[in-house]
Coordinates of C-alpha atoms and ligand atoms in Angstrom, one line a residue:
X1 CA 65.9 140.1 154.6
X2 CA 68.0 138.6 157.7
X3 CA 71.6 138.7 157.5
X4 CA 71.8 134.9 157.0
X5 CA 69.3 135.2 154.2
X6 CA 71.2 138.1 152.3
X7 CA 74.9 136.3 153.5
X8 CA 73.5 132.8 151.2
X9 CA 72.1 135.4 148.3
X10 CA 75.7 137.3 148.6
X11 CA 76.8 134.0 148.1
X12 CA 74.7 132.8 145.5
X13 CA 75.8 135.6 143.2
X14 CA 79.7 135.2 143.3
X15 CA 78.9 131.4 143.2
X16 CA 76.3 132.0 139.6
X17 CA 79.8 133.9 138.4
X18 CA 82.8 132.2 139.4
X19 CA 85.4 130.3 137.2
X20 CA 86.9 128.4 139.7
X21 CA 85.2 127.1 142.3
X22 CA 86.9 125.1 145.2
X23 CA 85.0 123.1 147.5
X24 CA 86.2 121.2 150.6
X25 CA 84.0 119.1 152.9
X26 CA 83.8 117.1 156.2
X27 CA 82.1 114.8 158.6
X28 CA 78.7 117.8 158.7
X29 CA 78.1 117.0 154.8
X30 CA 77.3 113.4 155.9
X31 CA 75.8 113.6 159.2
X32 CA 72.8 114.2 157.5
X33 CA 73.1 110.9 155.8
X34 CA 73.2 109.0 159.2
X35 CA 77.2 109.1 159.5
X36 CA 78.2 109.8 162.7
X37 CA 81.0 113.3 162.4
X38 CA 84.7 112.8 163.2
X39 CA 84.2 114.7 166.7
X40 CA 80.6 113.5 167.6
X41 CA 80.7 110.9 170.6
X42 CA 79.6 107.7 169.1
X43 CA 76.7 105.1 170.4
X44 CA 77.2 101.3 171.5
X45 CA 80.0 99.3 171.7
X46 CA 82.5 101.9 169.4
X47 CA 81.5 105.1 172.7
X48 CA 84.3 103.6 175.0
X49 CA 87.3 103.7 171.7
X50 CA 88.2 107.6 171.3
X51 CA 88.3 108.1 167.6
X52 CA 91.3 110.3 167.4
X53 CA 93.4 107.3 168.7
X54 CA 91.8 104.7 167.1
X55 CA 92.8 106.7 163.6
X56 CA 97.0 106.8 164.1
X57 CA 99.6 104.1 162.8
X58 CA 100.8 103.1 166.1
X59 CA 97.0 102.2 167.1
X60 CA 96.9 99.6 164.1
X61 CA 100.7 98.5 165.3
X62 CA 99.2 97.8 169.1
X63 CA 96.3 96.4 168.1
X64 CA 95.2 95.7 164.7
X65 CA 91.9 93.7 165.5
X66 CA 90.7 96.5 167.3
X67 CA 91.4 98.9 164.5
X68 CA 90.1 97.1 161.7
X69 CA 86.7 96.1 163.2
X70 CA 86.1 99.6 164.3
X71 CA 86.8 100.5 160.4
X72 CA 85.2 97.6 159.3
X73 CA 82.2 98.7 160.9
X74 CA 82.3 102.7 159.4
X75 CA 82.7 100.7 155.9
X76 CA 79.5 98.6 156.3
X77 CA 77.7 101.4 157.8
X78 CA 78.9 103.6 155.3
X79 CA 78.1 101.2 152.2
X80 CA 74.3 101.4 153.8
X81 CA 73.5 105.1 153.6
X82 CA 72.5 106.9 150.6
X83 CA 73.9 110.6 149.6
X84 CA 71.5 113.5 151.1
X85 CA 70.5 116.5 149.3
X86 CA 73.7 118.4 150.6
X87 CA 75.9 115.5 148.5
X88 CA 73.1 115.7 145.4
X89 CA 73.2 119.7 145.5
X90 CA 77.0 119.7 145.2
X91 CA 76.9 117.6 142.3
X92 CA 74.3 120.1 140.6
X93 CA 76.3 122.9 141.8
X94 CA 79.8 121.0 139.8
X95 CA 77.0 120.6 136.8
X96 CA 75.6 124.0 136.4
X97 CA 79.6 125.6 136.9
X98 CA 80.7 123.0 134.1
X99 CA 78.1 123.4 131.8
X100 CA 79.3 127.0 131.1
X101 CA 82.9 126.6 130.9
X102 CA 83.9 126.5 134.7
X103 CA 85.9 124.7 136.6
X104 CA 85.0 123.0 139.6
X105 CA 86.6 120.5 142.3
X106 CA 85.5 118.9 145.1
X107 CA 87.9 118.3 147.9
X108 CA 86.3 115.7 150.8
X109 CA 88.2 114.9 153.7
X110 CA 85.2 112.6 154.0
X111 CA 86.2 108.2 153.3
X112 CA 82.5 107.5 153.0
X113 CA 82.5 107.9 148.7
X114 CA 78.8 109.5 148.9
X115 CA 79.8 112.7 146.8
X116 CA 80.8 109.9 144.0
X117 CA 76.9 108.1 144.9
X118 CA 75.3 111.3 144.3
X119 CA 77.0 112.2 141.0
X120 CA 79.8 114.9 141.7
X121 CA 82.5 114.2 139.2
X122 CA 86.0 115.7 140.1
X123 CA 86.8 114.5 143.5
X124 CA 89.8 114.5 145.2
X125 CA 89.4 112.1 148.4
X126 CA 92.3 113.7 150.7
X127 CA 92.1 111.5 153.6
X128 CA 91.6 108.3 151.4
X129 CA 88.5 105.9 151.0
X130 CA 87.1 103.4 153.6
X131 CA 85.8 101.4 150.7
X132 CA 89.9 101.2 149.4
X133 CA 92.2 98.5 151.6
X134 CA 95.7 98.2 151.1
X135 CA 98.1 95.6 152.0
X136 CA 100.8 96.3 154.1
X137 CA 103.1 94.0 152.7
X138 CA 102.5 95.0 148.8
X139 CA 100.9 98.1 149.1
X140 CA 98.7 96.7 146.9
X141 CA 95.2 98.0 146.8
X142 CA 91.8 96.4 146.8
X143 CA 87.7 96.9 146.7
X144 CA 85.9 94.2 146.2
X145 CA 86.2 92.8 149.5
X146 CA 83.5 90.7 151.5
X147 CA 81.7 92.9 154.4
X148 CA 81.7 92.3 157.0
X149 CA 85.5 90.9 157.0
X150 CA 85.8 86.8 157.9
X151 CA 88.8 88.1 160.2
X152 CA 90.6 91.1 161.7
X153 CA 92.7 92.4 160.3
X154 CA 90.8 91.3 157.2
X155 CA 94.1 89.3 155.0
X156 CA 94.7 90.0 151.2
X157 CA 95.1 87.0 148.6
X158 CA 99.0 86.7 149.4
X159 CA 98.1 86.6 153.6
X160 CA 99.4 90.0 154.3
X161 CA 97.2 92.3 156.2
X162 CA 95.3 94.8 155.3
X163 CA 94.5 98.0 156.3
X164 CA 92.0 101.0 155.1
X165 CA 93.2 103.1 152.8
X166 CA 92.7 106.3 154.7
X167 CA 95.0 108.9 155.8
X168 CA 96.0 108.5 159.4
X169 CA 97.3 111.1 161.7
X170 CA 101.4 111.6 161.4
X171 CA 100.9 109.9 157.7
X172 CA 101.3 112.3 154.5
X173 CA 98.4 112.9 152.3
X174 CA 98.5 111.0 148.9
X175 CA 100.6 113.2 146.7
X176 CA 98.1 113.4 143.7
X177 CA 95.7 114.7 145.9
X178 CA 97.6 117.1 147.6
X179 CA 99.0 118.4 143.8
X180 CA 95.5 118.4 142.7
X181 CA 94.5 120.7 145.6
X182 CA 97.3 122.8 145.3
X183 CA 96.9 123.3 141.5
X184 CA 92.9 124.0 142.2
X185 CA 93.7 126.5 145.0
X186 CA 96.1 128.3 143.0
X187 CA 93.8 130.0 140.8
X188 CA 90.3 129.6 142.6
X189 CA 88.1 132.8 143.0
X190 CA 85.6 130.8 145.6
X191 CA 86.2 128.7 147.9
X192 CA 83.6 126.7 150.4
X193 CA 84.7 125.0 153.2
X194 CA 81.5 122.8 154.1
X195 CA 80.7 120.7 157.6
X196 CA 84.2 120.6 158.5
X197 CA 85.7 122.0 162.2
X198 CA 88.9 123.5 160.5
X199 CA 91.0 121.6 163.0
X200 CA 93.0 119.1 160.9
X201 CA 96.0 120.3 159.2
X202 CA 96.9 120.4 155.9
X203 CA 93.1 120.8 155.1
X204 CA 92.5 123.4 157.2
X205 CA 95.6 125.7 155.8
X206 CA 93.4 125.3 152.2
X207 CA 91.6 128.5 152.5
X208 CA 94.8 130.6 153.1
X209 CA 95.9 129.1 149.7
X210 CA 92.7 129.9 148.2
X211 CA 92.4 133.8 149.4
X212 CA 96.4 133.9 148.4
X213 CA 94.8 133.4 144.7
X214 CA 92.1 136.2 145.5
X215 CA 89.5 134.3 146.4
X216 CA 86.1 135.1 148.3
X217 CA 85.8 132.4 150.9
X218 CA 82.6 131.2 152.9
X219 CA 82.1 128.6 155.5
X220 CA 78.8 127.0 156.0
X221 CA 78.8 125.4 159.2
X222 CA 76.2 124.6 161.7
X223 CA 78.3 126.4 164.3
X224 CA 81.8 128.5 164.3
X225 CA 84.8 126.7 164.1
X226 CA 88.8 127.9 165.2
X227 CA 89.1 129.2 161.7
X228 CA 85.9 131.5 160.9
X229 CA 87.0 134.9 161.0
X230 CA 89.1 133.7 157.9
X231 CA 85.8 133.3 155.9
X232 CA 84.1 136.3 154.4
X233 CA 80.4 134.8 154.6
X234 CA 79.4 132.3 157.2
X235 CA 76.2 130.9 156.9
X236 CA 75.0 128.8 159.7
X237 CA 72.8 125.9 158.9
X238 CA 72.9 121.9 157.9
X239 CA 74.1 121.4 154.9
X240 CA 71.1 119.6 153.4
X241 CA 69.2 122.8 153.6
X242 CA 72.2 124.9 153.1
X243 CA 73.2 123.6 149.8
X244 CA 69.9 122.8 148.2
X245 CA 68.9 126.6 149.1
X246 CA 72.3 127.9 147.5
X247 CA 72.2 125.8 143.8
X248 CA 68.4 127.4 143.4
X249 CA 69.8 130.9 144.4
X250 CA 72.5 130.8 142.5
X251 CA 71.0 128.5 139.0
X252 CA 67.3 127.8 140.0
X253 CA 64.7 129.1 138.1
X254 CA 64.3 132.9 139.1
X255 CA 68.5 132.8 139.8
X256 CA 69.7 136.3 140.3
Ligands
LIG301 C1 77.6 120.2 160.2 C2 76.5 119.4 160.2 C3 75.6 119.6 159.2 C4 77.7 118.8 161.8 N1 75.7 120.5 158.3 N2 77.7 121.2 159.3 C5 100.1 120.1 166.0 C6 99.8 121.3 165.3 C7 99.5 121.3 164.0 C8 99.4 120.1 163.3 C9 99.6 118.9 163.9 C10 100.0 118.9 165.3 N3 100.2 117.6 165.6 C11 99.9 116.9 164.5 C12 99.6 117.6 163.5 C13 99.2 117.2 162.2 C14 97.8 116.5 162.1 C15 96.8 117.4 162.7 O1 96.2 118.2 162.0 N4 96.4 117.3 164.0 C16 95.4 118.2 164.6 C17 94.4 117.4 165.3 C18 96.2 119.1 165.5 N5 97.6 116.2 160.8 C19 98.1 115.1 160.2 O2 98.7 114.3 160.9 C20 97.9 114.9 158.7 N6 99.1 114.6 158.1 C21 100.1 115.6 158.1 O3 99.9 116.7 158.5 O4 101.3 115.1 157.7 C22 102.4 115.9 157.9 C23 102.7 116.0 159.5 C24 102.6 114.9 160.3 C25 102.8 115.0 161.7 C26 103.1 116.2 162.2 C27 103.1 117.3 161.4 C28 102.9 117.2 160.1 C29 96.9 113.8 158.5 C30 95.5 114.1 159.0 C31 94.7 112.8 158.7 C32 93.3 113.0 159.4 N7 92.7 111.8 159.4 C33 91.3 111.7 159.8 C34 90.9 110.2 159.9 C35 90.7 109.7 158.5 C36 90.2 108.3 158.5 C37 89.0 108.1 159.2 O5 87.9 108.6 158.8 O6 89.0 107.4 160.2 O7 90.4 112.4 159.0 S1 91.1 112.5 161.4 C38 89.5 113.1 161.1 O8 89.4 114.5 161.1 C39 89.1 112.6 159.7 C40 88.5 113.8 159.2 O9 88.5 113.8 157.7 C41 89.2 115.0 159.8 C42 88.5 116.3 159.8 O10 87.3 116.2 160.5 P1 86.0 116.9 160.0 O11 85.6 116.4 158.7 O12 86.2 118.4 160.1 O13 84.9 116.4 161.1 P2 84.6 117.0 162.6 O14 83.8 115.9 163.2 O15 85.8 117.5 163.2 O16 83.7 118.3 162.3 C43 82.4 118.2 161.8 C44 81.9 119.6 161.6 O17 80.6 119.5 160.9 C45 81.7 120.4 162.8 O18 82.2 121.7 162.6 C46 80.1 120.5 162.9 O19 79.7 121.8 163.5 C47 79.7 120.4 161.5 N8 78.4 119.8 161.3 N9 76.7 118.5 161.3 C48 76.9 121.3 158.4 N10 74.5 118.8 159.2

């Protein structure tokens, strides 16, 4: 058996057994799905915007028509793709672990809502939804919205603009979420951090939490990140193979 084989059947095992498992994704779990990641250098006209400045407060302040297009855009592109068997095997995974008295949540750093498509249940979206706008006036929130936008920034009812309801850098994360996590971390016994580079803080400091409780951590990454020697199994891989491969070794027919 290779090691990458045996580190996914490792895996499998303490996954078939846990109480509480913690999950938390990225960009990778989507890629597959046709999203382009956080970090990947994007195509057409969005290749000459750097995403990392587009996604700040003081970006919108300078230039909000700029801003909301480029979200506007990730929203319609978004709304078009369907979940992948990465998304669909998570939500088995949350099935199986419930269905015998466990507990299971699903933190995404991901805005895209295609966990939700493909059926996982407890979700906890820390860095917002694309699919939510707020107004900046109100701070009132909406979702049925026309796409694309008639104007940018797109306008609420009352005139005030809007802006996606997403977590930019310098901003806090929502409170409930970041409770939610906390209370989740705090007693987990596995944690999976899943197509994410481990560079963005708070999310990144999640698996410290997580082995403070005493629990076994993996990564399953296409390639090491900053954070890796943290984990104790690392399978490399895309997640739509990776996940799919993990539910049947852990609750497939034949399970160990
Ligand atoms: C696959 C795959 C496949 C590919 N299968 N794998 C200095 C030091 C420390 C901290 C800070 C600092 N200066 C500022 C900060 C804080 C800042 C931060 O972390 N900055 C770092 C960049 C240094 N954080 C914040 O500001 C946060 N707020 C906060 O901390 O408040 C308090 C505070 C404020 C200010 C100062 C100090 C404290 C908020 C962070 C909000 C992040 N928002 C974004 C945008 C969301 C909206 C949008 O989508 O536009 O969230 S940024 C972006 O990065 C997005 C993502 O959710 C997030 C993480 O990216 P992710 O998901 O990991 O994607 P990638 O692209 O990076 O990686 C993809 C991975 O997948 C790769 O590893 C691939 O190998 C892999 N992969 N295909 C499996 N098929």
């Amino acid at each position: 058996m290779s090691t990458e084989t045996q580190q996914l059947s490792d895996l499998a095992r303490l996954l078939a057994n846990a109480k509480n498992v913690v999950v938390l994704t990225g960009a990778g779990v989507s890629k597959e799905s046709g999203i382009p990641t956080f970090r990947d250098s994007l195509e057409g006209y969005w290749s000459r915007f750097d995403p990392g400045e587009l996604a700040t407060p003081d970006a919108f302040a300078k230039d909000p028509e700029t801003v909301t297009r480029w979200y506007d855009e990730r929203r319609m592109a978004a709304l078009a793709c369907e979940p992948n068997p990465g998304h669909f095997a998570l939500a088995r995974i949350e099935a199986a672990i419930s269905e015998r008295g466990g507990r299971f949540t699903l933190l995404t750093q991901n805005v895209d809502r295609l966990h939700q498509r493909a059926g996982s249940q407890n979700v906890v979206e820390v860095h917002g939804s694309l699919v939510e706008w707020r107004c900046t006036e109100t701070g009132e929130r909406y979702t049925d919205l026309p796409a694309p936008f008639p104007s940018y920034p797109p306008r609420s009812p009352m005139n005030g603009a809007l802006r996606p309801n997403v977590v930019w850098f310098g901003e806090s994360l929502p409170k409930e979420a970041l409770d939610a996590a906390d209370d989740a971390l705090g007693s987990c016994d596995l944690y999976l951090a899943i197509g994410t580079s481990g560079v963005v803080y708070p999310a990144t400091g999640f698996v410290g939490a997580a082995k403070d409780a005493g629990a076994r951590a993996a990564e399953l990454n296409m390639n090491d990140t900053p954070v890796t020697h943290v984990f104790d199994f690392t399978p490399r891989g895309e997640s739509g193979s990776l996940l799919p491969a993990l539910y049947e070794l852990a609750f497939g027919q034949g399970a160990a």
